[in-house]
Each structure stands twice: as structure tokens, then as C-alpha cells.
């Protein structure tokens, strides 16, 4: 096929989690003959076991399909698969910038949900042509006509024009391809112009180093082109270039408008960031706009259960970082847990994925401390420092004010759950911004909420009070001053640095008493009494006591004088006191997780 920009179509699929995005991608690969039925498996583009299990795309991927349309012409169609979860919004935005069109997939039984809308706004910001598609019309409780009206209100399309398909049953797949060929504009750009290519994803290969997934905007990449990364300044000669179908196959060139991969030979993803621009080292030009490094929002300590595994944990995090540039980590130590790492994640889902990958792929037993967020502390001398663990909090005498990150959140819900959701958000220090009805049944609520209140169990609570119907989307807003204090947890009089937390002063008493009650249940009984205290500075705000296990020393006293019994009990008490002075308390992993499950 000769290279003509007129015959290239680049598009992506955007949808809320579990609306059938990966299944539609599978059917498109089958319909274009890119993958034979024998090679086919469910969720073909989701290569990780975890992606299959959770039904969520975590890494973006790309595939080139050749399709002969009804007009008799052959088109090269590049599908760029994007993650659907809100934690990976930056990856979605980069993938959208590599396309000219987007299929907006909406579940015929669920209707428009939070991430559908969030990703749609990203697509519209990137000036993509959006083709709405209603999926799962074969489900018994599907309501395609109502959902078509919802979507047409959103986009202004005529409801009759909206495609109704079933990806699982293979209904309407050719219509989708015809609509892509007809409506998605061909790429702009010129092969003769200097090289500019957008890196929208990358992964690490043991033999070829970092493999960059790129969309060439202008110019051409050949095997001989000496390339340079704009943001990091790293230069390299490509080891191999090619495209995906969906496996990688080598080609001699990638031209303007096309999507492909470049094997860079780099040993770390840090040199080849998502969102960076590839340019010709011999003919440098301005990079494409919009690049920014992915910023971790949630931090947690990860410690090996067995201290001997510390080097293995370091190697595992190194390897994970090769494929995940958004992951950051630095060494830290704790008096209770020994040596470990402070790890930065994009969000709670990202944290869960990394923890599971450490345990499964690297066979490590790890303890994860309660997550915290990045605060800003303004010192008396005007200096501003960022901190993500309570142990770094400066002395109150040197502290002017503390600032915490706030998020803008949107909740889509059926109207009967509005009261319960408002109650939940207000308890979490949320501020109401807006409420609008999408139709007679569904409402979108907009709030501002501190990130610290959002990361712990807000999503679980939201799902349970709305019977699973509410959906959530969030984005960073700004830093705001708050009355934040450090709350220490003392076990047997010793403060445990890994259990300390930064809390709002108004909630400290409540959280302290909940946490001490929870710890009382999870810390095993010792031979001596163990006090558990929550304290702010020198002031104890809550206390619980784990009762001692005691031998019945009075068993041998049958009748007899009370003074003899008292003497035996006093002797036992003295022994317990001595024991308490030298005794150490084993803290189980559940104690660290207790902070995640504080009931309101």
C-alpha cells in the first residue's frame, strides 16, 4: 500500500471502566483480519494477567489494521488503546493527542458515567472527532433508545445516527469501521517537514531496551535516523523500528501520520518519558506542546516482611519502574519495620496494582503502610517544603501553616442516593459546588474535597451507599491551608513512626479513638498489659488497653487467709511490671491496614 495521508485513520476508544472497550478492540482486530480466530483470545490488547482479572486496561497499546472499505479503497487504521481508570488520566491524554478521532463507547444498560465524561472532555480538548457508539444492546436490560438520547444531548448528534452494536455478539462491527473511515479526518502533517513524533507510551524489553510507542506528526523515521528526546536530551540510534499487528513487526520506516515503535536501547524508562517529543538530532526543531512529567499523588511505605528480602524489593521496584515511569521510590527506614521504600503512586488503584505485582510477579511478602498525600509546610522564615510522611513534619514552633491538596470531584448517581452521598462528602470535609440533572433519573454532583479524605476508602463507601450505581471522577485542584496536626500512636509508651498520621485538628479526637480501638483488636495479648495511645504532641487524646494474659495464681489457695491471696497477687503484679519494662510488642500487618478501614 503506497503511503498517502488520505488513506490513514488514527483513532482511540474511550469509555468508562467495563463498558466493553477491550471487547470492541478484539472484534475490530477480527473483522479486519489482523488476528486470525485461532490466535484470538479475550481482551487481546490487555497483555497483563491483572488487566484481565480486573477487567481494566492499565497500559496503553497500539495496533495497525488494514481495512478495505465499501468504496473499494484500502485504508491503514491505527487503533490506540487507552487505559480507562481515572488514575491513568495522563496516559489517556497523551494517547488522545496521537489520534484524530475517538470512539465513545457507552454501555446500553448503564448509560453515561463519570469517566465516560471525563475522557470525552479530554478528547474534545484535543480536538478529536468523536463517534458515539452504544454497546451491549443484546443485554436483557439494555435501553439503547434512552442512552442514545443521553448521548445526543451530550454531543448534539441525531439519536438515529448513533451506532448501536454488541461487541460480544459481533453485531454492527463493520458499521463502526465504515464510520471511522468516513468521519475520522486523515492526519495532517508532511513527510518532507523536519521530524516530530509524540511518544504516547513505552515499555521495557530485556533485549532491545526501552521501546517507545510513537505517532509521527511530521517527517519520517528510518533505521538510520539519529534521534533525540526533547525533554530529557538523550540521543540514540534506533535498534529497530516497526509497527504492531498487535505483535511487533519490523519495518524500514515510519512516516508522517503513522503509528509505530522505536527500540531505543535505553536501560530506563526515565530517559524516554510518555508525552516527550522525538526529533532528529541532526535537524532539531521545537517539541510538541503539552508534555509534563506524571506527578505521583499518593505515597506509602513498602517494607519487606523479612529483612533479608530488602535487595529483592529494590530490584523488583527497579524492574517495575522500567515499565512504569509514573512510579517513584526512595529508601526510608522505620523503627518498627526496618528498611524499606517510600513509593509514590498516581492513585489508590495504581498502588493496589503495584502491590499485587510485587507479590505475584516477584514473589515478595511486603508490608504496606497507610497511604498519605504530599503536603506543603510553610516555615516561619517563609520557606515552603513538601512532605509526604508524618515523621518529616517540622517542629510546630517553626511552622507557620500547613497546606494540603484539594481535588475537584464529579459523582454521577441515580437521584435516590443524593442524600446519602451528600452526607458522606460533608463528613469528609467536602464543599458542594454544583448539582445538575442529566435526565429525570440521574444527577451529576460536583464537589471540592481534600485528597487525604478521598484516598482512604471514599470510593468503597460511595459504591456501597449507592448500591454500586454511583461513579466517580477526580482531578487535582489546588493546595489550601488547613489546621493539620501530626497524630502519633504510642504502643507501650513507644511512638511508632510508621503509624503516625497527619490529620485535621477537628477530626483528630474521633480518628484517634477509632484507631486505638481498632489496634486493640488486632494487637495480640501479651503476658503484660499493653497501653495503646493516640497523642498530639505531649497531649494524649485517646487510649485503649490490651489486657494481660495471666496465670491463675490463686488456684492453689483453697479457702485460707485473704492476706496470703493478696501477697500472691502483688507478687504477680511486680513480675508483670518488670516484664512490661523489657517486653516488646509484635505489631501484625493488620495494624498498619487498620488505618484504611476506619468506620465513620
XYZ file of C-alpha atoms in Angstrom:
600
model
C 0.000 0.000 0.000
C 1.516 3.336 -1.032
C 1.839 5.980 1.672
C -0.929 8.530 1.409
C -2.076 10.575 4.392
C -5.590 10.498 2.890
C -5.738 6.724 3.491
C -4.623 6.751 7.145
C -7.012 6.901 10.091
C -5.804 7.151 13.708
C -8.402 6.678 16.416
C -8.799 5.534 20.002
C -11.620 4.104 22.079
C -12.718 5.954 25.201
C -15.140 4.544 27.768
C -15.873 4.126 31.446
C -14.379 1.017 33.086
C -16.222 -2.161 31.983
C -18.247 -0.645 29.132
C -16.755 -3.104 26.625
C -13.760 -1.198 25.239
C -11.333 -4.156 25.121
C -14.017 -6.478 23.660
C -14.734 -3.969 20.866
C -10.991 -3.762 20.139
C -10.928 -7.600 19.873
C -13.812 -7.594 17.360
C -12.188 -4.851 15.237
C -8.978 -6.916 15.049
C -11.014 -9.933 13.934
C -13.125 -8.005 11.406
C -10.047 -6.553 9.675
C -8.284 -9.934 9.582
C -5.416 -8.547 11.687
C -5.711 -11.505 14.041
C -6.973 -14.928 12.985
C -9.694 -16.625 15.023
C -7.089 -19.224 16.110
C -4.825 -16.535 17.643
C -7.755 -14.733 19.202
C -8.243 -14.621 22.940
C -10.422 -12.416 25.147
C -9.023 -8.910 25.799
C -6.138 -9.457 23.385
C -4.673 -5.981 23.903
C -4.673 -6.427 27.707
C -1.488 -8.471 27.996
C -1.147 -8.414 31.808
C -2.942 -11.099 33.876
C -4.007 -8.363 36.272
C -5.652 -6.421 33.429
C -7.693 -9.495 32.507
C -8.717 -10.243 36.081
C -9.785 -6.726 36.974
C -11.260 -6.047 33.527
C -9.323 -2.782 33.350
C -6.779 -1.625 30.764
C -3.727 -0.405 32.674
C -1.174 0.158 29.895
C -1.985 1.857 26.591
C -1.215 -0.200 23.489
C -1.434 0.324 19.738
C -2.283 -1.816 16.741
C -2.235 -1.269 12.943
C -5.088 -2.718 10.867
C -5.572 -2.725 7.081
C -9.198 -2.442 6.003
C -10.824 -2.408 2.576
C -13.851 -0.140 2.840
C -17.102 -0.267 0.835
C -15.637 2.360 -1.534
C -13.091 -0.276 -2.640
C -10.078 1.575 -1.215
C -7.687 0.076 1.335
C -7.114 2.113 4.486
C -4.471 1.877 7.195
C -6.291 2.202 10.523
C -4.295 2.676 13.749
C -6.171 1.884 16.940
C -4.552 3.307 20.086
C -5.998 1.561 23.140
C -6.164 3.777 26.235
C -6.472 2.974 29.949
C -9.973 3.509 31.350
C -9.206 4.156 35.022
C -9.103 7.690 36.411
C -5.626 7.139 37.948
C -4.155 6.931 34.431
C -5.665 10.152 33.024
C -2.273 11.473 31.871
C -1.646 8.346 29.749
C -5.136 8.764 28.272
C -4.465 12.417 27.391
C -1.170 11.539 25.629
C -2.810 8.709 23.661
C -5.600 11.091 22.584
C -3.019 13.544 21.254
C -1.755 10.808 18.929
C -5.209 10.468 17.259
C -7.629 12.410 15.088
C -10.782 10.578 16.170
C -12.301 8.735 19.109
C -14.996 6.110 19.517
C -17.029 6.997 22.598
C -18.343 3.653 23.880
C -21.335 3.769 26.228
C -22.945 0.727 27.872
C -26.607 0.403 26.779
C -27.640 -0.675 30.292
C -25.537 1.775 32.363
C -25.655 4.984 30.298
C -23.133 7.828 30.560
C -20.862 7.574 33.639
C -18.184 9.749 35.274
C -15.112 8.569 33.380
C -17.016 8.480 30.071
C -17.497 12.183 30.542
C -14.001 12.927 31.879
C -12.362 11.159 28.915
C -14.832 12.750 26.485
C -13.816 16.232 27.690
C -10.159 15.255 27.205
C -10.995 14.134 23.637
C -12.825 17.374 22.872
C -9.920 19.405 24.300
C -7.603 17.505 21.921
C -9.973 18.466 19.015
C -10.826 14.870 18.156
C -13.806 13.881 16.034
C -15.996 11.853 18.417
C -18.107 8.953 17.092
C -20.623 7.776 19.726
C -21.216 4.001 19.910
C -23.772 2.295 22.154
C -22.550 -1.176 23.141
C -24.156 -4.247 24.770
C -27.551 -3.796 23.019
C -28.109 -7.572 23.325
C -28.337 -7.445 27.140
C -31.822 -8.176 28.532
C -31.952 -4.850 30.458
C -30.377 -2.719 27.682
C -32.141 0.584 26.929
C -30.419 1.801 23.712
C -33.052 4.444 22.827
C -32.793 6.207 26.212
C -28.979 6.034 26.213
C -28.897 7.355 22.604
C -30.920 10.383 23.790
C -28.466 10.907 26.703
C -25.503 10.783 24.319
C -27.170 13.027 21.727
C -27.870 15.643 24.453
C -24.191 15.481 25.309
C -22.758 15.675 21.778
C -25.561 17.143 19.718
C -25.665 14.134 17.345
C -29.000 12.923 15.945
C -30.029 9.840 18.043
C -30.785 7.826 14.850
C -27.202 8.424 13.628
C -25.643 6.889 16.764
C -24.279 3.381 16.173
C -25.854 0.579 18.226
C -23.664 -2.523 18.476
C -22.857 -5.564 20.553
C -19.119 -6.191 20.649
C -19.565 -9.553 22.370
C -22.033 -10.856 19.775
C -20.197 -9.147 16.885
C -23.246 -7.036 15.858
C -22.531 -3.813 13.932
C -18.688 -4.070 13.885
C -18.360 -3.322 10.113
C -20.535 -0.217 10.576
C -18.039 1.036 13.172
C -15.125 0.589 10.737
C -17.049 2.308 7.910
C -17.884 5.227 10.214
C -14.188 5.543 11.234
C -13.137 5.640 7.562
C -15.900 8.120 6.683
C -15.834 10.520 9.651
C -12.355 10.491 11.228
C -10.228 13.102 9.437
C -6.935 11.910 7.876
C -3.791 13.078 9.708
C -2.309 16.474 8.907
C 1.458 16.748 8.546
C 4.126 16.349 5.929
C 6.776 13.732 5.246
C 9.073 16.499 3.927
C 8.964 18.562 7.181
C 11.549 18.088 9.992
C 10.831 15.137 12.280
C 8.401 15.497 15.219
C 6.957 12.367 16.839
C 4.864 12.141 20.023
C 5.813 9.360 22.469
C 2.470 8.212 23.917
C 3.719 5.126 25.767
C 6.781 2.945 26.321
C 7.736 -0.405 27.749
C 10.992 -2.120 28.628
C 12.325 -5.095 26.693
C 15.260 -7.115 28.059
C 16.945 -7.347 24.629
C 16.068 -4.067 22.903
C 15.957 -1.722 25.912
C 13.117 0.802 26.181
C 10.637 0.571 23.320
C 8.912 3.894 22.636
C 5.406 3.904 21.101
C 5.246 6.980 18.891
C 2.911 8.759 16.497
C 4.885 10.580 13.793
C 3.347 14.037 13.301
C 5.832 15.370 10.708
C 8.813 13.901 8.860
C 9.866 10.245 8.818
C 11.873 7.835 10.972
C 14.167 5.346 9.262
C 16.592 2.871 10.802
C 19.456 5.338 10.116
C 17.873 8.444 11.713
C 19.831 9.658 14.755
C 17.099 10.526 17.250
C 16.857 12.776 20.288
C 14.317 13.062 23.141
C 13.347 16.733 23.591
C 12.650 16.817 27.351
C 15.451 14.540 28.568
C 18.015 15.457 25.877
C 19.019 11.785 25.415
C 20.231 10.880 21.904
C 20.313 7.410 20.341
C 20.328 5.428 17.115
C 17.331 3.111 16.850
C 17.997 -0.631 17.193
C 14.745 -1.457 15.379
C 11.652 0.354 14.140
C 8.286 -1.085 13.240
C 4.540 -1.299 13.872
C 2.111 -3.500 15.817
C -0.385 -6.024 14.465
C -0.799 -6.433 17.560
C 2.612 -8.123 17.879
C 5.612 -6.033 16.902
C 6.877 -6.425 13.333
C 9.879 -4.555 11.935
C 9.511 -2.083 9.046
C 12.037 0.062 7.199
C 10.386 3.402 8.036
C 7.577 5.136 9.947
C 6.192 8.105 8.040
C 4.134 11.173 8.967
C 0.657 10.177 10.137
C 1.683 6.637 11.085
C 1.980 4.979 14.497
C 4.838 2.636 15.339
C 7.538 1.682 17.789
C 11.218 2.574 18.115
C 13.580 0.309 20.080
C 15.900 2.834 21.734
C 18.378 0.631 23.614
C 17.875 2.812 26.741
C 18.180 0.985 30.035
C 15.499 3.013 31.861
C 12.059 4.444 31.017
C 13.149 7.669 32.750
C 15.108 8.644 29.620
C 12.051 8.106 27.425
C 9.071 9.736 29.098
C 5.444 9.498 27.982
C 4.486 12.799 26.346
C 8.015 13.639 25.153
C 8.776 14.556 21.529
C 11.190 12.572 19.340
C 13.190 14.809 16.981
C 16.037 14.357 14.514
C 19.305 15.004 16.417
C 20.851 16.428 13.207
C 17.902 18.716 12.460
C 16.405 19.776 15.825
C 13.017 21.576 15.924
C 10.635 22.782 18.648
C 8.994 19.962 20.665
C 5.236 19.378 20.543
C 3.290 21.164 23.294
C 1.667 19.547 26.326
C 4.487 17.478 27.834
C 4.551 17.259 31.615
C 6.069 14.588 33.861
C 3.491 12.350 35.588
C 3.127 13.502 39.211
C 2.539 10.977 41.999
C -0.368 11.920 44.276
C -0.380 9.126 46.880
C 2.616 7.928 48.922
C 3.054 4.807 51.036
C 5.913 2.918 52.675
C 6.596 -0.577 51.308
C 8.689 -2.827 53.552
C 9.744 -6.455 53.106
C 8.222 -8.743 55.774
C 11.607 -10.492 56.011
C 14.508 -8.027 56.204
C 16.682 -10.320 54.033
C 14.344 -9.536 51.102
C 15.322 -5.829 51.058
C 17.667 -6.162 47.990
C 14.998 -8.226 46.191
C 12.416 -5.493 46.848
C 14.790 -2.882 45.419
C 15.337 -4.971 42.255
C 11.584 -5.579 41.880
C 10.762 -1.842 42.166
C 13.557 -1.075 39.685
C 12.066 -3.529 37.189
C 8.524 -2.217 37.710
C 9.780 1.320 37.149
C 11.258 0.243 33.808
C 7.694 -0.266 32.551
C 6.017 2.409 34.641
C 7.637 5.835 34.591
C 4.943 7.231 36.937
C 6.258 5.095 39.810
C 8.759 6.868 42.092
C 10.574 5.436 45.105
C 13.263 6.379 47.610
C 14.737 4.433 50.561
C 13.373 5.023 54.055
C 13.642 3.267 57.399
C 11.257 2.782 60.293
C 11.945 1.742 63.882
C 9.155 -0.849 63.749
C 9.581 -2.170 60.215
C 13.290 -1.764 59.448
C 14.436 -0.746 55.957
C 12.020 -0.205 53.085
C 10.993 2.294 50.415
C 8.767 5.345 50.202
C 6.836 4.810 46.975
C 4.814 7.400 45.045
C 1.705 6.342 43.069
C -0.778 8.078 40.760
C -3.675 6.960 42.966
C -5.059 4.147 45.118
C -5.775 1.848 42.153
C -2.201 2.292 40.910
C -0.973 1.421 44.426
C -3.118 -1.727 44.529
C -1.788 -2.848 41.121
C 1.863 -2.319 42.153
C 1.363 -4.181 45.445
C -0.231 -7.134 43.633
C 2.521 -7.202 41.013
C 5.214 -7.244 43.731
C 3.523 -10.181 45.422
C 2.707 -12.147 42.270
C 5.414 -11.469 39.729
C 8.307 -11.136 42.200
C 7.030 -13.484 44.933
C 7.675 -10.922 47.696
C 5.928 -10.706 51.031
C 5.530 -6.976 51.764
C 4.023 -4.725 54.442
C 2.416 -1.570 53.023
C 1.870 1.340 55.419
C -1.228 3.527 55.249
C -1.112 5.883 52.241
C -0.603 9.616 52.685
C -0.540 12.597 50.336
C 2.022 15.311 49.663
C 1.589 18.320 51.971
C 3.221 21.745 51.835
C 4.624 23.197 55.066
C 5.299 26.956 55.259
C 8.030 27.665 57.805
C 8.314 30.825 59.917
C 11.183 32.077 57.702
C 8.873 31.876 54.624
C 10.453 28.713 53.196
C 7.985 26.169 51.700
C 8.843 22.471 51.975
C 6.897 19.461 50.652
C 6.480 16.372 52.806
C 4.635 13.094 52.323
C 5.264 11.346 55.648
C 4.312 12.483 59.149
C 7.842 11.911 60.509
C 9.099 14.777 58.265
C 6.668 17.293 59.765
C 8.627 20.274 61.124
C 8.588 21.351 64.776
C 5.319 23.287 65.497
C 7.388 26.255 66.814
C 8.978 26.686 63.326
C 5.745 26.083 61.419
C 3.712 28.984 60.032
C 0.997 26.955 58.240
C 0.266 23.600 56.588
C -1.330 23.248 53.159
C -2.998 20.142 51.753
C -4.009 19.153 48.189
C -7.696 19.525 47.249
C -9.417 17.759 44.373
C -12.350 18.596 42.107
C -14.647 15.563 42.072
C -17.689 14.649 39.999
C -20.150 11.966 41.100
C -22.774 10.533 38.739
C -25.633 8.879 40.600
C -29.321 7.921 40.398
C -31.319 10.642 42.221
C -32.435 8.421 45.148
C -28.861 8.279 46.512
C -28.252 12.069 46.573
C -28.869 12.448 50.342
C -26.526 9.637 51.390
C -23.774 10.860 49.057
C -24.062 14.472 50.311
C -23.820 13.167 53.874
C -20.677 11.163 53.004
C -18.969 14.134 51.309
C -19.809 16.580 54.144
C -18.379 14.139 56.717
C -15.167 14.154 54.661
C -14.865 17.980 54.753
C -16.203 18.308 51.194
C -17.594 21.572 49.756
C -20.562 21.430 47.372
C -20.018 23.258 44.057
C -22.840 22.248 41.750
C -25.642 19.781 41.140
C -27.344 19.224 37.800
C -29.840 16.704 36.491
C -28.792 14.811 33.345
C -32.339 13.496 32.929
C -35.293 12.709 35.220
C -33.361 9.910 36.960
C -29.654 10.771 37.003
C -27.721 13.582 38.657
C -24.144 14.824 38.467
C -22.801 16.269 41.748
C -19.660 18.415 41.768
C -17.628 18.873 44.955
C -14.257 20.005 46.230
C -12.673 17.508 48.615
C -9.267 17.149 50.338
C -7.218 14.396 48.672
C -6.386 12.878 52.074
C -10.110 12.183 52.619
C -10.517 10.759 49.119
C -7.687 8.219 49.072
C -8.547 6.039 52.039
C -11.926 4.363 51.496
C -14.094 7.055 49.903
C -14.646 5.091 46.686
C -15.668 1.891 48.539
C -18.091 3.848 50.718
C -19.555 5.629 47.670
C -20.136 2.299 45.904
C -21.779 0.717 48.955
C -24.189 3.594 49.747
C -25.257 3.858 46.083
C -25.615 0.048 45.652
C -22.814 0.221 43.068
C -24.555 2.757 40.793
C -22.568 5.921 41.533
C -19.394 6.585 39.527
C -16.577 8.948 40.408
C -14.048 11.074 38.574
C -11.491 13.410 40.157
C -8.718 15.819 39.236
C -6.258 17.981 41.176
C -7.469 21.500 42.035
C -5.004 23.344 44.320
C -3.247 23.483 47.725
C -5.179 25.071 50.615
C -4.281 25.988 54.173
C -5.776 23.736 56.830
C -5.475 23.061 60.582
C -3.344 19.957 60.179
C -1.577 18.231 63.058
C 0.586 15.148 63.454
C -1.057 12.371 65.447
C 1.319 9.813 66.997
C 0.340 6.300 68.020
C 2.188 5.013 71.092
C 2.303 1.300 71.821
C 3.509 0.512 75.325
C 4.772 4.111 75.591
C 6.875 3.970 72.382
C 5.776 6.093 69.409
C 5.569 4.064 66.181
C 6.739 6.264 63.298
C 5.040 4.118 60.637
C 1.640 4.508 62.340
C 1.790 8.294 62.750
C -0.595 10.250 60.547
C -1.315 13.852 59.579
C -4.943 14.678 60.402
C -7.220 17.707 60.544
C -7.429 19.004 64.134
C -11.268 18.723 64.217
C -11.140 15.028 63.288
C -8.137 14.091 65.462
C -10.072 13.030 68.581
C -12.528 10.914 66.574
C -9.828 9.264 64.436
C -7.575 8.704 67.457
C -10.264 6.871 69.439
C -11.272 4.777 66.397
C -7.702 3.847 65.613
C -6.828 2.852 69.188
C -9.998 0.689 69.375
C -9.063 -0.961 66.086
C -5.473 -1.561 67.231
C -6.723 -3.130 70.446
C -8.487 -5.783 68.361
C -5.504 -6.589 66.128
C -2.578 -6.496 68.590
C -2.281 -9.925 70.227
C -2.444 -10.150 74.040
C 0.912 -10.281 75.789
C 1.966 -11.524 79.224
C 1.795 -7.885 80.338
C -0.684 -5.034 79.911
C -0.161 -3.016 76.667
C -1.478 0.572 76.571
C -2.261 1.977 73.093
C -2.419 5.773 72.981
C -3.083 8.408 70.338
C -1.320 11.705 71.050
C -0.871 15.150 69.517
C 2.465 16.405 70.780
C 2.501 15.650 74.543
C -1.301 15.554 74.857
C -2.883 12.078 74.830
C -6.271 12.255 73.089
C -7.324 8.578 73.209
C -6.303 5.393 74.994
C -7.165 1.690 74.926
C -5.505 -1.148 76.843
C -4.796 -4.699 75.719
C -5.343 -6.744 78.897
C -2.539 -9.038 80.048
C -2.773 -12.806 79.884
C -2.448 -14.018 83.452
C -1.910 -17.279 85.177
C -4.412 -18.097 87.910
C -2.026 -17.855 90.903
C -4.918 -18.264 93.362
C -5.849 -21.737 92.109
C -3.874 -23.446 94.877
C -5.420 -21.259 97.648
C -8.485 -23.121 98.751
C -10.120 -21.068 101.498
C -7.439 -19.642 103.803
C -6.478 -16.110 104.735
C -7.091 -13.158 102.329
C -3.616 -11.718 103.096
C -1.990 -14.789 101.529
C -4.006 -14.313 98.335
C -3.157 -10.609 98.268
C 0.538 -11.392 98.671
C 0.462 -13.765 95.675
C -1.396 -11.196 93.515
C 1.085 -8.421 94.496
C 3.981 -10.703 93.591
C 2.375 -11.400 90.181
C 1.827 -7.652 89.651
C 5.509 -6.909 90.326
C 6.532 -9.568 87.810
C 4.200 -8.106 85.142
C 5.689 -4.619 85.787
C 9.237 -5.911 85.262
C 8.113 -7.753 82.136
C 6.479 -4.612 80.745
C 9.725 -2.668 81.079
C 11.696 -5.088 78.921
C 8.891 -6.647 76.837
C 8.485 -5.784 73.168
C 5.210 -5.958 71.268
C 4.955 -7.637 67.848
C 2.851 -5.457 65.527
C 0.975 -7.505 62.893
C 0.378 -6.253 59.310
C -3.359 -5.782 60.130
C -2.415 -2.928 62.479
C -0.986 -0.932 59.558
C -4.075 -1.638 57.480
C -6.405 -0.648 60.375
C -5.908 2.977 59.331
C -7.512 2.232 55.968
C -10.708 0.865 57.434
C -11.795 3.456 59.991
C -15.588 3.416 60.138
C -17.362 6.757 60.112
